[in-house]
């Protein structure tokens, strides 16, 4: 059954109908839910937003800010860093959600 458990949180995963993988189609994918502990939510958000990639994007933006010929303030640096982090994390999260059905088709052998 579908629904959000407010007490424990939910991590959603995707499963694909095995018949669809034979036909190379994604018509009957479905989500399933599993409970997670509140202590795991921080880790899940870091994985979902691809935190290492997001950090590299922020560092690239900060480097561009540092090479700016016009001096900037600490406030503008903080705003640039926070905004870049949020935009990159949101884009990575959307990518994770949109590609989940395609990633679910891959077997462990294909990932190596």
mmCIF file of C-alpha atoms in Angstrom:
data_model
loop_
_atom_site.group_PDB
_atom_site.id
_atom_site.type_symbol
_atom_site.label_atom_id
_atom_site.label_comp_id
_atom_site.label_asym_id
_atom_site.label_seq_id
_atom_site.Cartn_x
_atom_site.Cartn_y
_atom_site.Cartn_z
ATOM 1 C CA UNK A 1 0.000 0.000 0.000
ATOM 2 C CA UNK A 2 1.061 3.532 -0.643
ATOM 3 C CA UNK A 3 1.437 6.282 1.912
ATOM 4 C CA UNK A 4 3.989 8.181 3.922
ATOM 5 C CA UNK A 5 4.811 7.085 7.441
ATOM 6 C CA UNK A 6 5.414 10.358 9.284
ATOM 7 C CA UNK A 7 6.991 8.613 12.292
ATOM 8 C CA UNK A 8 9.752 6.684 10.542
ATOM 9 C CA UNK A 9 10.076 8.285 7.110
ATOM 10 C CA UNK A 10 9.993 6.399 3.840
ATOM 11 C CA UNK A 11 12.651 5.489 1.360
ATOM 12 C CA UNK A 12 11.187 4.729 -2.039
ATOM 13 C CA UNK A 13 12.727 2.284 -4.449
ATOM 14 C CA UNK A 14 11.722 1.185 -7.921
ATOM 15 C CA UNK A 15 11.073 -2.313 -9.154
ATOM 16 C CA UNK A 16 10.547 -3.276 -12.755
ATOM 17 C CA UNK A 17 8.374 -6.040 -14.081
ATOM 18 C CA UNK A 18 10.859 -8.707 -15.326
ATOM 19 C CA UNK A 19 8.791 -9.207 -18.480
ATOM 20 C CA UNK A 20 9.372 -5.570 -19.420
ATOM 21 C CA UNK A 21 13.141 -5.989 -19.285
ATOM 22 C CA UNK A 22 12.902 -8.763 -21.867
ATOM 23 C CA UNK A 23 11.031 -6.432 -24.206
ATOM 24 C CA UNK A 24 13.238 -3.458 -23.290
ATOM 25 C CA UNK A 25 10.173 -1.539 -22.128
ATOM 26 C CA UNK A 26 9.408 0.366 -18.936
ATOM 27 C CA UNK A 27 5.634 0.316 -18.924
ATOM 28 C CA UNK A 28 4.874 -1.331 -15.601
ATOM 29 C CA UNK A 29 7.462 -0.041 -13.179
ATOM 30 C CA UNK A 30 6.241 0.570 -9.668
ATOM 31 C CA UNK A 31 7.521 2.065 -6.426
ATOM 32 C CA UNK A 32 7.729 0.273 -3.151
ATOM 33 C CA UNK A 33 8.310 1.769 0.248
ATOM 34 C CA UNK A 34 10.394 0.759 3.185
ATOM 35 C CA UNK A 35 10.690 2.327 6.588
ATOM 36 C CA UNK A 36 13.887 4.043 7.629
ATOM 37 C CA UNK A 37 15.095 5.232 10.993
ATOM 38 C CA UNK A 38 15.148 8.961 11.616
ATOM 39 C CA UNK A 39 18.909 8.717 12.144
ATOM 40 C CA UNK A 40 19.295 7.464 8.537
ATOM 41 C CA UNK A 41 17.400 10.313 6.879
ATOM 42 C CA UNK A 42 20.451 12.615 6.784
ATOM 43 C CA UNK A 43 22.490 9.933 5.020
ATOM 44 C CA UNK A 44 19.693 9.244 2.553
ATOM 45 C CA UNK A 45 19.432 12.939 1.652
ATOM 46 C CA UNK A 46 23.199 13.097 1.127
ATOM 47 C CA UNK A 47 23.042 10.086 -1.193
ATOM 48 C CA UNK A 48 19.996 11.398 -3.024
ATOM 49 C CA UNK A 49 21.584 14.794 -3.689
ATOM 50 C CA UNK A 50 24.926 13.203 -4.675
ATOM 51 C CA UNK A 51 26.735 15.230 -2.033
ATOM 52 C CA UNK A 52 30.264 14.699 -3.396
ATOM 53 C CA UNK A 53 29.286 15.902 -6.853
ATOM 54 C CA UNK A 54 27.354 18.817 -5.350
ATOM 55 C CA UNK A 55 30.409 19.782 -3.298
ATOM 56 C CA UNK A 56 32.565 19.850 -6.432
ATOM 57 C CA UNK A 57 30.015 22.067 -8.184
ATOM 58 C CA UNK A 58 30.037 24.476 -5.215
ATOM 59 C CA UNK A 59 33.843 24.537 -5.150
ATOM 60 C CA UNK A 60 33.868 25.353 -8.855
ATOM 61 C CA UNK A 61 31.483 28.256 -8.286
ATOM 62 C CA UNK A 62 33.599 29.510 -5.365
ATOM 63 C CA UNK A 63 36.733 29.332 -7.536
ATOM 64 C CA UNK A 64 34.979 31.430 -10.169
ATOM 65 C CA UNK A 65 34.006 33.900 -7.457
ATOM 66 C CA UNK A 66 37.614 34.058 -6.264
ATOM 67 C CA UNK A 67 38.875 34.936 -9.756
ATOM 68 C CA UNK A 68 36.337 37.734 -10.097
ATOM 69 C CA UNK A 69 38.231 41.013 -10.670
ATOM 70 C CA UNK A 70 35.660 42.908 -8.593
ATOM 71 C CA UNK A 71 35.989 42.145 -4.898
ATOM 72 C CA UNK A 72 32.942 40.475 -3.378
ATOM 73 C CA UNK A 73 31.661 40.391 0.150
ATOM 74 C CA UNK A 74 31.514 37.438 2.476
ATOM 75 C CA UNK A 75 27.726 37.674 2.319
ATOM 76 C CA UNK A 76 27.716 37.325 -1.465
ATOM 77 C CA UNK A 77 30.120 34.365 -1.227
ATOM 78 C CA UNK A 78 27.813 32.675 1.288
ATOM 79 C CA UNK A 79 24.782 33.361 -0.906
ATOM 80 C CA UNK A 80 26.593 31.995 -3.964
ATOM 81 C CA UNK A 81 27.637 28.855 -2.100
ATOM 82 C CA UNK A 82 24.209 28.208 -0.590
ATOM 83 C CA UNK A 83 22.368 28.867 -3.838
ATOM 84 C CA UNK A 84 24.715 26.704 -5.871
ATOM 85 C CA UNK A 85 24.480 23.906 -3.315
ATOM 86 C CA UNK A 86 20.670 23.975 -3.310
ATOM 87 C CA UNK A 87 20.395 24.131 -7.114
ATOM 88 C CA UNK A 88 22.888 21.327 -7.639
ATOM 89 C CA UNK A 89 21.323 19.138 -4.946
ATOM 90 C CA UNK A 90 17.857 19.686 -6.440
ATOM 91 C CA UNK A 91 19.057 18.885 -9.952
ATOM 92 C CA UNK A 92 20.822 15.726 -8.768
ATOM 93 C CA UNK A 93 17.729 14.646 -6.830
ATOM 94 C CA UNK A 94 15.509 15.129 -9.887
ATOM 95 C CA UNK A 95 18.008 13.130 -11.921
ATOM 96 C CA UNK A 96 17.986 10.302 -9.371
ATOM 97 C CA UNK A 97 14.179 10.147 -9.371
ATOM 98 C CA UNK A 98 13.788 10.385 -13.145
ATOM 99 C CA UNK A 99 16.432 7.752 -13.887
ATOM 100 C CA UNK A 100 15.372 5.247 -11.208
ATOM 101 C CA UNK A 101 13.270 3.124 -13.590
ATOM 102 C CA UNK A 102 16.151 2.947 -16.076
ATOM 103 C CA UNK A 103 18.709 2.163 -13.383
ATOM 104 C CA UNK A 104 16.489 -0.595 -11.984
ATOM 105 C CA UNK A 105 16.821 -2.483 -15.282
ATOM 106 C CA UNK A 106 20.563 -2.891 -14.885
ATOM 107 C CA UNK A 107 21.761 -6.071 -13.256
ATOM 108 C CA UNK A 108 24.757 -6.180 -10.968
ATOM 109 C CA UNK A 109 26.841 -7.570 -13.839
ATOM 110 C CA UNK A 110 26.089 -4.537 -15.993
ATOM 111 C CA UNK A 111 27.152 -2.117 -13.236
ATOM 112 C CA UNK A 112 30.689 -3.458 -12.981
#
